[in-house]
mmCIF file of C-alpha atoms in Angstrom:
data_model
loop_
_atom_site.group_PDB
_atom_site.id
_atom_site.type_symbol
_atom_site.label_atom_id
_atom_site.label_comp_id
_atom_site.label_asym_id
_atom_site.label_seq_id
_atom_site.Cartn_x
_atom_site.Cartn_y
_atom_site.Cartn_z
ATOM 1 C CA UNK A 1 21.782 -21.727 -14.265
ATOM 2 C CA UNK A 2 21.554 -20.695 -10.399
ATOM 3 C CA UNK A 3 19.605 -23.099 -8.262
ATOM 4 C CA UNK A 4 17.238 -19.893 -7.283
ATOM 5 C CA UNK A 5 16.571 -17.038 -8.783
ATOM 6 C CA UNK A 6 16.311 -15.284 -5.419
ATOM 7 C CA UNK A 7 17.592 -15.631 -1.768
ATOM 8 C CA UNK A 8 15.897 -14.171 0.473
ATOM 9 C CA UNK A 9 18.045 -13.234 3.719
ATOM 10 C CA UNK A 10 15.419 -13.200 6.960
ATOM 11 C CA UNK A 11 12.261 -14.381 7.508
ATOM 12 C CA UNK A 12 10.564 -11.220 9.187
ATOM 13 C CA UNK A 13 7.519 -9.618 7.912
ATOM 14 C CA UNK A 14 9.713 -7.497 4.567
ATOM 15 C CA UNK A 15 11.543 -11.105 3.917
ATOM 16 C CA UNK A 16 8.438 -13.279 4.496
ATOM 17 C CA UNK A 17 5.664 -10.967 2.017
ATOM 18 C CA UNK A 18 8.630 -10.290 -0.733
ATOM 19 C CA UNK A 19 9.452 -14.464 -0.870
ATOM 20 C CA UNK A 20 5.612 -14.577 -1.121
ATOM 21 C CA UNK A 21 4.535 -12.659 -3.930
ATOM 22 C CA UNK A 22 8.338 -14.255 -5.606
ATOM 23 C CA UNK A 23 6.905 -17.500 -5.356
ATOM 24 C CA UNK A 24 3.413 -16.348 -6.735
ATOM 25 C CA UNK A 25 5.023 -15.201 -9.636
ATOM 26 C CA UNK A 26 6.687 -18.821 -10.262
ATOM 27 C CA UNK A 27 10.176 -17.989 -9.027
ATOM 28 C CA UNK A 28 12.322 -20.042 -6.974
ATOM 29 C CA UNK A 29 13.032 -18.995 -3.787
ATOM 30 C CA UNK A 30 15.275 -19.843 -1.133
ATOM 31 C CA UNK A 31 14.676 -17.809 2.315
ATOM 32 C CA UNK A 32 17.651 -18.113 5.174
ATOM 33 C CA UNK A 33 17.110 -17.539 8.505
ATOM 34 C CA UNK A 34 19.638 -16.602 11.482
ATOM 35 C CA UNK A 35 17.362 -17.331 14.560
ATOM 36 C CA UNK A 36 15.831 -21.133 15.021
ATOM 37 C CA UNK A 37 12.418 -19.908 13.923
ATOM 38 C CA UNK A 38 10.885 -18.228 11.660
ATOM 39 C CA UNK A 39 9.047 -14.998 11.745
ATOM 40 C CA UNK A 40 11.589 -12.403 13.109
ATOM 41 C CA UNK A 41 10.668 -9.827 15.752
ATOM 42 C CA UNK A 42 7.075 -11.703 15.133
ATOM 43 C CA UNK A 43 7.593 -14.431 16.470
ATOM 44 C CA UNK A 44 5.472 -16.258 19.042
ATOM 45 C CA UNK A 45 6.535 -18.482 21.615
ATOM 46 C CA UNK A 46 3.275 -20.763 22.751
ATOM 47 C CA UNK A 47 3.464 -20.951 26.892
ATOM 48 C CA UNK A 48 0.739 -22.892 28.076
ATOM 49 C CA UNK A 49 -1.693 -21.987 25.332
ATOM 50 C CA UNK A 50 -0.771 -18.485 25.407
ATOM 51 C CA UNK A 51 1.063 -17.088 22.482
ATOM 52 C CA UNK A 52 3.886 -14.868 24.046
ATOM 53 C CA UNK A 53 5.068 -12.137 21.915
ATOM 54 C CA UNK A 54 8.660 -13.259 22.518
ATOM 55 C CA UNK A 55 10.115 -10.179 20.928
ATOM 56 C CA UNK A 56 7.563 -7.197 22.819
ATOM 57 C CA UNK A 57 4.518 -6.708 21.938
ATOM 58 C CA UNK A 58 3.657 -6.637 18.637
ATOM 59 C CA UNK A 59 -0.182 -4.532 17.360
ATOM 60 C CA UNK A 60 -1.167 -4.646 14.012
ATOM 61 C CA UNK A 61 -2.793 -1.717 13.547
ATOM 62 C CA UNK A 62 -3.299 0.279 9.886
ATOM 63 C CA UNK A 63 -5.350 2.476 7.720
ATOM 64 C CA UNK A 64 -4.512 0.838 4.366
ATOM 65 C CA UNK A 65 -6.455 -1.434 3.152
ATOM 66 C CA UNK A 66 -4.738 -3.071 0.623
ATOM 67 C CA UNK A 67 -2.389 -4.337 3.604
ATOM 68 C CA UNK A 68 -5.329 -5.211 6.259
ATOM 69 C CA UNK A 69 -7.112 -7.175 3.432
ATOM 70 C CA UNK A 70 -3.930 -9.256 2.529
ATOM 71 C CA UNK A 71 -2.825 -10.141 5.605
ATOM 72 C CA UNK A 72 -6.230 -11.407 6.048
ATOM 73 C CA UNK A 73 -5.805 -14.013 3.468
ATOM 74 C CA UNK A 74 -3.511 -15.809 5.989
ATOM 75 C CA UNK A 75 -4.966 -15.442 9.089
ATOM 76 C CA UNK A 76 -8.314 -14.178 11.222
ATOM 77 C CA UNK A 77 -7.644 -11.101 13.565
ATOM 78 C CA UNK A 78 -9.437 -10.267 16.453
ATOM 79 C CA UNK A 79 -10.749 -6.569 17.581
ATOM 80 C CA UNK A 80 -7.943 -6.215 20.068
ATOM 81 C CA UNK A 81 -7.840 -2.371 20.937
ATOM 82 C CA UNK A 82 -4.456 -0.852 21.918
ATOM 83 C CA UNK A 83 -5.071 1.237 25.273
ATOM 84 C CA UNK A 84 -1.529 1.358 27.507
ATOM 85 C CA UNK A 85 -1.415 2.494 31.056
ATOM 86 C CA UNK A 86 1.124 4.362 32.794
ATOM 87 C CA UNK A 87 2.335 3.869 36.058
ATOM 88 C CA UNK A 88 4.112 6.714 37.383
ATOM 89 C CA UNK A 89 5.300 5.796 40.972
ATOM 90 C CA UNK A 90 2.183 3.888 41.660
ATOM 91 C CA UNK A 91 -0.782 6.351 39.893
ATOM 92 C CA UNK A 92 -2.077 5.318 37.118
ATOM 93 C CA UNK A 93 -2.764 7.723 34.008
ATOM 94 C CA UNK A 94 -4.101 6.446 30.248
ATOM 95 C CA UNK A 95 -2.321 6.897 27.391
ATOM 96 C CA UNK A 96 -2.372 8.358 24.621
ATOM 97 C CA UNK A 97 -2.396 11.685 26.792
ATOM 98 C CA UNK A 98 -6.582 12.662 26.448
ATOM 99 C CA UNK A 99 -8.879 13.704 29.039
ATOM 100 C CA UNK A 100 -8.898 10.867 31.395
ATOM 101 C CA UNK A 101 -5.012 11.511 31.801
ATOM 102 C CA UNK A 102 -5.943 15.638 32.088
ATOM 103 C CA UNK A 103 -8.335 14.385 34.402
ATOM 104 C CA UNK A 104 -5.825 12.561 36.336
ATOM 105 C CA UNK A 105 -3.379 15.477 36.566
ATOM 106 C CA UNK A 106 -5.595 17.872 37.252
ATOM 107 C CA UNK A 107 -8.714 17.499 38.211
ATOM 108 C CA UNK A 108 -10.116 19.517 34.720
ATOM 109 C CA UNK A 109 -13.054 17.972 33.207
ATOM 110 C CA UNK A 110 -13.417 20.149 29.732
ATOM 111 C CA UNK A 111 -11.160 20.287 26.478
ATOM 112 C CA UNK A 112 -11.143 24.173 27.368
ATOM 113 C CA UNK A 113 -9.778 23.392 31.414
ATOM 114 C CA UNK A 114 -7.403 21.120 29.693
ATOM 115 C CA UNK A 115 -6.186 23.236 26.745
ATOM 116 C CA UNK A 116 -5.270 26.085 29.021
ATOM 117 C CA UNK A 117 -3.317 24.113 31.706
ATOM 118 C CA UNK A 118 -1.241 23.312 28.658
ATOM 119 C CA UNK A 119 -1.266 26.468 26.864
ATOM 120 C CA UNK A 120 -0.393 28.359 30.262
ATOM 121 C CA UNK A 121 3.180 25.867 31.034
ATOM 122 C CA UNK A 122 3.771 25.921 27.511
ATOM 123 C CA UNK A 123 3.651 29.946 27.531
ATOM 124 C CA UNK A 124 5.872 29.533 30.862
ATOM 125 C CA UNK A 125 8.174 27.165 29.369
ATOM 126 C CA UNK A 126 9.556 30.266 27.373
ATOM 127 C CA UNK A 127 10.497 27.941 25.046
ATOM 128 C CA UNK A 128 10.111 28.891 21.194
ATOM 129 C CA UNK A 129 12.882 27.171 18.850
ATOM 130 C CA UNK A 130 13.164 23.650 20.800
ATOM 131 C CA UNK A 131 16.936 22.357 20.644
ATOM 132 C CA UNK A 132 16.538 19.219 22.106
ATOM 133 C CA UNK A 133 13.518 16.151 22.578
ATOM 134 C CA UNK A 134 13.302 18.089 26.449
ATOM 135 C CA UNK A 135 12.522 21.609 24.913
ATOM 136 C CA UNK A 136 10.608 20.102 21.897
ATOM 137 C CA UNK A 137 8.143 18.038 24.304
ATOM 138 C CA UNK A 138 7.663 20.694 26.850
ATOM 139 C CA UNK A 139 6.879 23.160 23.961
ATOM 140 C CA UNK A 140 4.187 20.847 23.086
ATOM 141 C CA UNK A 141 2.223 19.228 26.092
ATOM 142 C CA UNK A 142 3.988 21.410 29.130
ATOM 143 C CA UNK A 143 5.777 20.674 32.172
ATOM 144 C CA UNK A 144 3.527 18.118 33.756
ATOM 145 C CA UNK A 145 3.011 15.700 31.330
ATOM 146 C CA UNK A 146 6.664 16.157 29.780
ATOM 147 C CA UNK A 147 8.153 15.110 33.545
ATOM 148 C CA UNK A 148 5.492 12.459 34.548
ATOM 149 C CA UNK A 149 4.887 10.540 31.384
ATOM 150 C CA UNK A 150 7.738 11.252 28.718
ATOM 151 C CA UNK A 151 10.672 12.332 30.746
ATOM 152 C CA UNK A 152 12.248 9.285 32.572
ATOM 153 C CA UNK A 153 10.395 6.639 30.198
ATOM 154 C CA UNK A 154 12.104 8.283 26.984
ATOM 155 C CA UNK A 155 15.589 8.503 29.186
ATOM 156 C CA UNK A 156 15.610 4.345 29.800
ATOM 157 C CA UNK A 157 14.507 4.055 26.559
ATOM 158 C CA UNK A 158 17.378 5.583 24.663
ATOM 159 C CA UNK A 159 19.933 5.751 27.669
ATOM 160 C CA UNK A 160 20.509 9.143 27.230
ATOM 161 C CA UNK A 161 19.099 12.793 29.036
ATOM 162 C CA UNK A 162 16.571 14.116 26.679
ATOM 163 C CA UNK A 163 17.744 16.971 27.014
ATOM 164 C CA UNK A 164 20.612 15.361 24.308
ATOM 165 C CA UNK A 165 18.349 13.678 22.444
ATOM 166 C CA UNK A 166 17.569 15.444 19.578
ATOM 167 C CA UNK A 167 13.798 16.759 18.948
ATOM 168 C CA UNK A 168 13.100 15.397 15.861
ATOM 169 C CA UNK A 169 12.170 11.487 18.281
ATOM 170 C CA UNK A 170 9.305 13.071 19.767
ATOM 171 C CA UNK A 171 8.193 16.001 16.999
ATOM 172 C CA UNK A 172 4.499 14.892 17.360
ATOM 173 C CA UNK A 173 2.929 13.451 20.167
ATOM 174 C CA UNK A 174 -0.749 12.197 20.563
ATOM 175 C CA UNK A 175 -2.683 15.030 22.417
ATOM 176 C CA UNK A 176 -6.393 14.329 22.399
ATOM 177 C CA UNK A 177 -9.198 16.514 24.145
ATOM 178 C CA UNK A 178 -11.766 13.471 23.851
ATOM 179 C CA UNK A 179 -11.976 10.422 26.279
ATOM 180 C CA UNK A 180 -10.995 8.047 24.103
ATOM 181 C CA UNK A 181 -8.333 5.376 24.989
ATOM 182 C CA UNK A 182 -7.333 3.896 21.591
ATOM 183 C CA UNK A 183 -3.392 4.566 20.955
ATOM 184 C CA UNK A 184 -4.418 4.271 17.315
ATOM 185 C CA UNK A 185 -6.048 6.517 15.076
ATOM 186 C CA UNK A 186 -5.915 3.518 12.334
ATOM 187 C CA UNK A 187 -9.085 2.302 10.647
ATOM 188 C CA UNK A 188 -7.934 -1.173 11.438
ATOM 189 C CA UNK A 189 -6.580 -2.712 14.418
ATOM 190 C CA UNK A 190 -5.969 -6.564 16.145
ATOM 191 C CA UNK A 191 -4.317 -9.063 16.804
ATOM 192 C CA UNK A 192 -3.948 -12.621 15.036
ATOM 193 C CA UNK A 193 -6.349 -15.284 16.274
ATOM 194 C CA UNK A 194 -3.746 -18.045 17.355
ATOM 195 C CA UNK A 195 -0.895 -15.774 16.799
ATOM 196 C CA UNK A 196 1.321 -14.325 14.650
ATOM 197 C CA UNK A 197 3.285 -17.467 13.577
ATOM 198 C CA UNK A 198 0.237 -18.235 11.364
ATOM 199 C CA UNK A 199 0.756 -14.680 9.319
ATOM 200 C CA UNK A 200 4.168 -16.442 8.641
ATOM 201 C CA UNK A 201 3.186 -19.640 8.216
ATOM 202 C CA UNK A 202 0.904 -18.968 5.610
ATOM 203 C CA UNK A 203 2.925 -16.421 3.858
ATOM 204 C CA UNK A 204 5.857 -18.887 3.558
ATOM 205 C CA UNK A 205 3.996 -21.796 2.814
ATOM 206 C CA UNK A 206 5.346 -24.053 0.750
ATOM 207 C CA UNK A 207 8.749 -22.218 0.161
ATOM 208 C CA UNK A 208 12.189 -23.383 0.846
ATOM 209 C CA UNK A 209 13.079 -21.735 4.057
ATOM 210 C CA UNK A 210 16.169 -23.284 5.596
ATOM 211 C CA UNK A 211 16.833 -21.916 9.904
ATOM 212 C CA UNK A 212 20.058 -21.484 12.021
ATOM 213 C CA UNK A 213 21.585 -19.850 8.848
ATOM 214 C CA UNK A 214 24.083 -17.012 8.895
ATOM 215 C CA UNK A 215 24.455 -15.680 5.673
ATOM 216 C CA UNK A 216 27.804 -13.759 6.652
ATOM 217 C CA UNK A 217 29.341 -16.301 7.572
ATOM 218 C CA UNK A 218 29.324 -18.129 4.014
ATOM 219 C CA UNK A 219 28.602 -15.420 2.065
ATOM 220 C CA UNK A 220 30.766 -16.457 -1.397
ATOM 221 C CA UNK A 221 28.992 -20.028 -1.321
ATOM 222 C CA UNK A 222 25.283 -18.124 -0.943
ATOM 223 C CA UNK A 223 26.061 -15.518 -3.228
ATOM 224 C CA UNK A 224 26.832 -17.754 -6.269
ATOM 225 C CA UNK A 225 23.207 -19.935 -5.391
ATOM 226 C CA UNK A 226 20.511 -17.325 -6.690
ATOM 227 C CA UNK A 227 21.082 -15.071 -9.158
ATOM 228 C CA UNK A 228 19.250 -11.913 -7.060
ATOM 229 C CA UNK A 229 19.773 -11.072 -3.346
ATOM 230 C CA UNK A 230 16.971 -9.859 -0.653
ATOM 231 C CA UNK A 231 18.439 -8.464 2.531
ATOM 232 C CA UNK A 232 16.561 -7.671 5.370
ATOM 233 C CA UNK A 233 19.740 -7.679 7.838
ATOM 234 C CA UNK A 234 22.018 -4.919 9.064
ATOM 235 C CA UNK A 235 23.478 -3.136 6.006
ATOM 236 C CA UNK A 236 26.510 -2.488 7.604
ATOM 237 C CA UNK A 237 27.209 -5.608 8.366
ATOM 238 C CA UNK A 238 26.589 -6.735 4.667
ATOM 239 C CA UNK A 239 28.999 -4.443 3.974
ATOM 240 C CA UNK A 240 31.631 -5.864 6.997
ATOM 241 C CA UNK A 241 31.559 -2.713 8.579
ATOM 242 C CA UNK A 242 33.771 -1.256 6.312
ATOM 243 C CA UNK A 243 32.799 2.112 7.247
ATOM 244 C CA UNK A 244 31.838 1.963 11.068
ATOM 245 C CA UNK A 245 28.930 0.296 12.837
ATOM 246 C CA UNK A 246 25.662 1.850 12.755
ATOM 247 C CA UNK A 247 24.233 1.812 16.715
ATOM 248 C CA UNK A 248 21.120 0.344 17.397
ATOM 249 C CA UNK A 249 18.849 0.212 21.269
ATOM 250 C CA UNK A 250 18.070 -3.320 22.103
ATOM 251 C CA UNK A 251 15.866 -5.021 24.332
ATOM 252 C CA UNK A 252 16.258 -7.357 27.621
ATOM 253 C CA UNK A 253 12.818 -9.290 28.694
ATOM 254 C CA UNK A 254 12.074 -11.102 31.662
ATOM 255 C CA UNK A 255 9.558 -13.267 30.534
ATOM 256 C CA UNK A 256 7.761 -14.909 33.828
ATOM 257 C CA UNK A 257 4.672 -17.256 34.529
ATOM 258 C CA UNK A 258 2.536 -16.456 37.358
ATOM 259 C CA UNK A 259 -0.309 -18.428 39.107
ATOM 260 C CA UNK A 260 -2.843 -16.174 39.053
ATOM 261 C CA UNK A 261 -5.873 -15.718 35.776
ATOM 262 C CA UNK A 262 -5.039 -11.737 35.792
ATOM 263 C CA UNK A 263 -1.943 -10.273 36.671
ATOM 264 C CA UNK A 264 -2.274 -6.239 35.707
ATOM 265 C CA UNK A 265 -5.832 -5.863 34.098
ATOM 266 C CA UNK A 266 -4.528 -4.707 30.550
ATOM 267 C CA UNK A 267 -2.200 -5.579 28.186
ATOM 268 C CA UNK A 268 0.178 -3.105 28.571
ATOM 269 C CA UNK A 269 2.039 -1.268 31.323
ATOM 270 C CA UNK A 270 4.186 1.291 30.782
ATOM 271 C CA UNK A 271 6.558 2.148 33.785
ATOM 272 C CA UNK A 272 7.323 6.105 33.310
ATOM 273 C CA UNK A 273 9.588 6.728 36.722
ATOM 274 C CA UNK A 274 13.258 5.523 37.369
ATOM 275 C CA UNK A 275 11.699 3.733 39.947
ATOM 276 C CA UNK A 276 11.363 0.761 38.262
ATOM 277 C CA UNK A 277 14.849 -0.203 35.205
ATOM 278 C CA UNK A 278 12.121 -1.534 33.145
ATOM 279 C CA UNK A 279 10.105 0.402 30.476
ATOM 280 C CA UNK A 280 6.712 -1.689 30.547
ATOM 281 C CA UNK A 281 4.939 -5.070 31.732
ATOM 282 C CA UNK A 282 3.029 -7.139 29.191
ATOM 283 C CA UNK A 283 0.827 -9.592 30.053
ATOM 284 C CA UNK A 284 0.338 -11.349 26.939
ATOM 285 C CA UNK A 285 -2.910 -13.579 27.129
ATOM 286 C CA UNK A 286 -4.637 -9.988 26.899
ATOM 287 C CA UNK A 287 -4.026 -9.967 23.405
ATOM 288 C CA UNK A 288 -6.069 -12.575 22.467
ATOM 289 C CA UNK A 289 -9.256 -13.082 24.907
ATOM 290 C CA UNK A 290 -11.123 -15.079 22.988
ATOM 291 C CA UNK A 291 -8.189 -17.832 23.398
ATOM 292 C CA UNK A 292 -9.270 -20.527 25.598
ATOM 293 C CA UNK A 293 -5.787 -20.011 27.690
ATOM 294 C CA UNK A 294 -7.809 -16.961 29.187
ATOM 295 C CA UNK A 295 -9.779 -18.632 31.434
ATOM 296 C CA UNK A 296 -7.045 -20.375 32.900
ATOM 297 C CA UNK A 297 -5.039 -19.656 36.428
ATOM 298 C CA UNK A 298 -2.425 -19.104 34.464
ATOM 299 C CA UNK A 299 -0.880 -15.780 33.093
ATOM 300 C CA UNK A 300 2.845 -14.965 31.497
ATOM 301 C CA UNK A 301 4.415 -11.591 31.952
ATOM 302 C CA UNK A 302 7.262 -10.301 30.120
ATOM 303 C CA UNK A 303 9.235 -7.035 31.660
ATOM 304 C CA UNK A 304 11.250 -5.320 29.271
ATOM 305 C CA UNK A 305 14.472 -3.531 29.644
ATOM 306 C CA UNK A 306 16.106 -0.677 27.316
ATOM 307 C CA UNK A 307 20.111 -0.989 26.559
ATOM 308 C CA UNK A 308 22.747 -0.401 24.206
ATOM 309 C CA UNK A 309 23.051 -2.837 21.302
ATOM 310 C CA UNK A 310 26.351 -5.114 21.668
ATOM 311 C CA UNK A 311 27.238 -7.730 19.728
ATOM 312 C CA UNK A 312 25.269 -11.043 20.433
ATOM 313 C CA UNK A 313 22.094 -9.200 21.270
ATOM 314 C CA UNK A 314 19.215 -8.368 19.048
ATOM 315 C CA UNK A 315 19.385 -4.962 17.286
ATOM 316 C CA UNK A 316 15.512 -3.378 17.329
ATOM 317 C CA UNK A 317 15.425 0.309 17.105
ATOM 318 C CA UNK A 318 17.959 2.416 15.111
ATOM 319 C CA UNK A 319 19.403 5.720 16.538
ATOM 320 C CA UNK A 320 18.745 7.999 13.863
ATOM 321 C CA UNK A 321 20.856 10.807 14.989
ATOM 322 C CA UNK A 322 23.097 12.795 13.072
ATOM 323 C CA UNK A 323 26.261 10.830 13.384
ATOM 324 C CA UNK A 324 24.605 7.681 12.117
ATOM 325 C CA UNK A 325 22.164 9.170 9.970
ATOM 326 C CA UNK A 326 25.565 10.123 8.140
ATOM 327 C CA UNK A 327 27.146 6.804 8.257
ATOM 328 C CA UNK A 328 23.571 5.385 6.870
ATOM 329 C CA UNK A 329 23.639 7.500 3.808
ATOM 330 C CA UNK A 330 27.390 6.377 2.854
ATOM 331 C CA UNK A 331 26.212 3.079 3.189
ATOM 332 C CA UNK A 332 22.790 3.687 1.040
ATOM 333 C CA UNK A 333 25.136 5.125 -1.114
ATOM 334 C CA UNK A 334 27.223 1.330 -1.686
ATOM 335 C CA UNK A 335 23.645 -0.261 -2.104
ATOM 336 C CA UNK A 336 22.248 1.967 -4.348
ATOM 337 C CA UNK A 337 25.437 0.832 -6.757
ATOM 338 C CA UNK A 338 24.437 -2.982 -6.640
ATOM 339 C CA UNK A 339 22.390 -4.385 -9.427
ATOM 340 C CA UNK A 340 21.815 -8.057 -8.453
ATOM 341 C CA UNK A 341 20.501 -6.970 -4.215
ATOM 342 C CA UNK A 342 17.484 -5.308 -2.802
ATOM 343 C CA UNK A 343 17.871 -3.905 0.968
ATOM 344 C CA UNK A 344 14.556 -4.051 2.593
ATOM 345 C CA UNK A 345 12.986 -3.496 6.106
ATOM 346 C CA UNK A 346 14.214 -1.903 9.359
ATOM 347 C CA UNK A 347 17.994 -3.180 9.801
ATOM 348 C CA UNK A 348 18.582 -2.840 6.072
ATOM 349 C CA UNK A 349 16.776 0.974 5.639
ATOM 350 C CA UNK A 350 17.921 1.654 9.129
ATOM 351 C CA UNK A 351 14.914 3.206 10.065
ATOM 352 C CA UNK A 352 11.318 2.083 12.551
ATOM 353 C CA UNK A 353 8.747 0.626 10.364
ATOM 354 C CA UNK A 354 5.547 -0.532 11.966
ATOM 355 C CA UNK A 355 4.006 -3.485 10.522
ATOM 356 C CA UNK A 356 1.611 -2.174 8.270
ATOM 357 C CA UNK A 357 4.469 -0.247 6.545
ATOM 358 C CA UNK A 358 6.817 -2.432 6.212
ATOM 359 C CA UNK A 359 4.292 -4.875 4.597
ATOM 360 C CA UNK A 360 2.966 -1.766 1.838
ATOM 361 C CA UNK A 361 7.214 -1.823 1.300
ATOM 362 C CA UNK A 362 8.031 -5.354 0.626
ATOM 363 C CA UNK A 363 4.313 -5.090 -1.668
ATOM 364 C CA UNK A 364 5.935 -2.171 -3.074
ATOM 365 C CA UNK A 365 9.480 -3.526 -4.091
ATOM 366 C CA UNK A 366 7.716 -7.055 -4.970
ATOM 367 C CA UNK A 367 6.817 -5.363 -8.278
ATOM 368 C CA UNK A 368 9.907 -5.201 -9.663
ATOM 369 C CA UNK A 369 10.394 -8.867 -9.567
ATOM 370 C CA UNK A 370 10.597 -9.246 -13.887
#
């Protein structure tokens, strides 16, 4: 008999609920982790009492209750409400785009001003059968918005001209003739009182989780421990990269402490010129102001920069074009023949989960634990 009856490789939010509800149904688990903590993209990093999203910031924000009302059985949340600025060189404009930022453009004060300021650059646009995420975003929200707030933002992002991105990225945008702020439509929405290292604290409680673990590198000797397999990593490199690499954007931060109680006013920042190589500012301690750390003269910032994936950096958001859409399916293909490993989360599906959905997943595939 195998020590385990499953190994669970990565600790992140699909890793962390599926070794969870494993060990609530009496199996024994085993959960490796590549990093020094647990927690993946999670994790937070506590800098003079104020929890630093180390990764980027990190909202939990969903409509389904069955995941708001489990992760609730780990930890508190708070009523944080998600409502970015932009800074376009030096104005200021709210996101999601809604009458304050119509109001900011233009000067128009009704849905109806604002609806035909749109209508009329869309109609000038010319545009009908968008090729590309430039054509698709104009033929949505118009010339204005598309070059002050989506434009040069969505170009450090993905280091590439939108006009050769392709226009499925950026098929719906959040257009709003109300004044409301909120990013999220979601019925529920905050942050975790004390931080998110408690979700994963309390979700791997009293499971065998074992850090600075690379399962590549050893995979014969972890293979033959457990007699199933839960991946959360890249699938191509479970597979060696027999078939190519998939690409992936990463992110640089500058994370920075400054003497002052309030550096910026909001959470987040985002940066939407070339002025400035970085994409937003977050000031983390406005995630959490009920934390005692608040009141302190005291604040971290963290400035983060787009790039190309590389080897030795983190791989966060998949580039689902074509060419490695392609390459994903061959590889789905491989793991769809394996009976003894389940691929779960955003590195093994090769796709953007937010947090809320990659919980309902690992929930999901937790069921067919026997």
């Amino acid at each position: 008999m195998k020590p385990y009856d499953y190994l669970v490789v990565g600790s992140g939010l699909y890793g962390s609920v599926f070794a969870y509800k494993a060990h609530k149904a009496q199996k024994r688990v085993l959960v490796l982790e590549k990093r020094e903590h647990i927690g993946g993209n999670i994790y937070c990093t506590d800098i003079d009492g104020i929890h630093v999203h180390t990764y980027g910031a990190h909202i939990f924000h969903t409509s389904n209750k069955e995941v708001w009302d489990f992760v609730h059985k780990f930890v508190e949340f708070n009523r944080y409400t998600n409502c970015p600025v932009a800074n376009y060189k030096g104005k200021l404009f709210n996101l999601p785009f809604n009458m304050n930022t119509f109001y900011q453009l233009w000067g128009v004060k009704t849905p109806t001003e604002a609806m035909a300021v749109i209508a009329k650059q869309r109609e000038e646009s010319g545009i009908k059968n968008p090729s590309n995420l430039e054509e698709q975003a104009i033929s949505l929200v118009g010339k204005d918005i598309y070059e002050i707030l989506i434009k040069d933002y969505t170009e450090k992002q993905w280091g590439r001209k939108c006009s050769e991105l392709p226009a499925f990225i950026i098929q719906r945008l959040p257009v709003r003739f109300t004044f409301d702020n909120n990013y999220f439509n979601d019925s529920y929405q905050g942050i975790p009182i004390g931080g998110y290292n408690k979700l994963i604290k309390g979700l791997l409680d009293n499971i065998e989780v074992k850090t600075n673990v690379d399962f590549s590198e050893n995979r014969d000797y972890w293979n033959s421990v457990a007699d199933n397999i839960v991946f959360t990593g890249k699938i191509d490199e479970f597979y060696s990269y027999c078939l190519g690499k998939l690409e992936y954007r990463t992110v640089r931060f500058e994370t920075e402490v400054l003497e002052c109680q309030n550096y910026q006013g909001n959470a987040v920042v985002n940066y939407t010129s070339h002025t400035e190589p970085y994409t937003r500012v977050i000031e983390h301690k406005h995630f959490e102001p009920e934390n005692p750390a608040w009141e302190s003269n005291k604040t971290v910032i963290s400035k983060e920069y787009s790039a190309e994936w590389h080897e030795g950096s983190e791989p966060f958001y998949p580039v689902n074009d074509k060419k490695n859409t392609s390459l994903y399916q061959k590889y789905k293909e491989m793991a769809n023949q394996e009976t003894n490993v389940m691929f779960g989360g955003r590195l093994a599906e090769y796709r953007y989960y937010d947090m809320d959905d990659v919980i309902e997943k690992a929930l999901k595939d937790s069921e067919k634990i026997k």
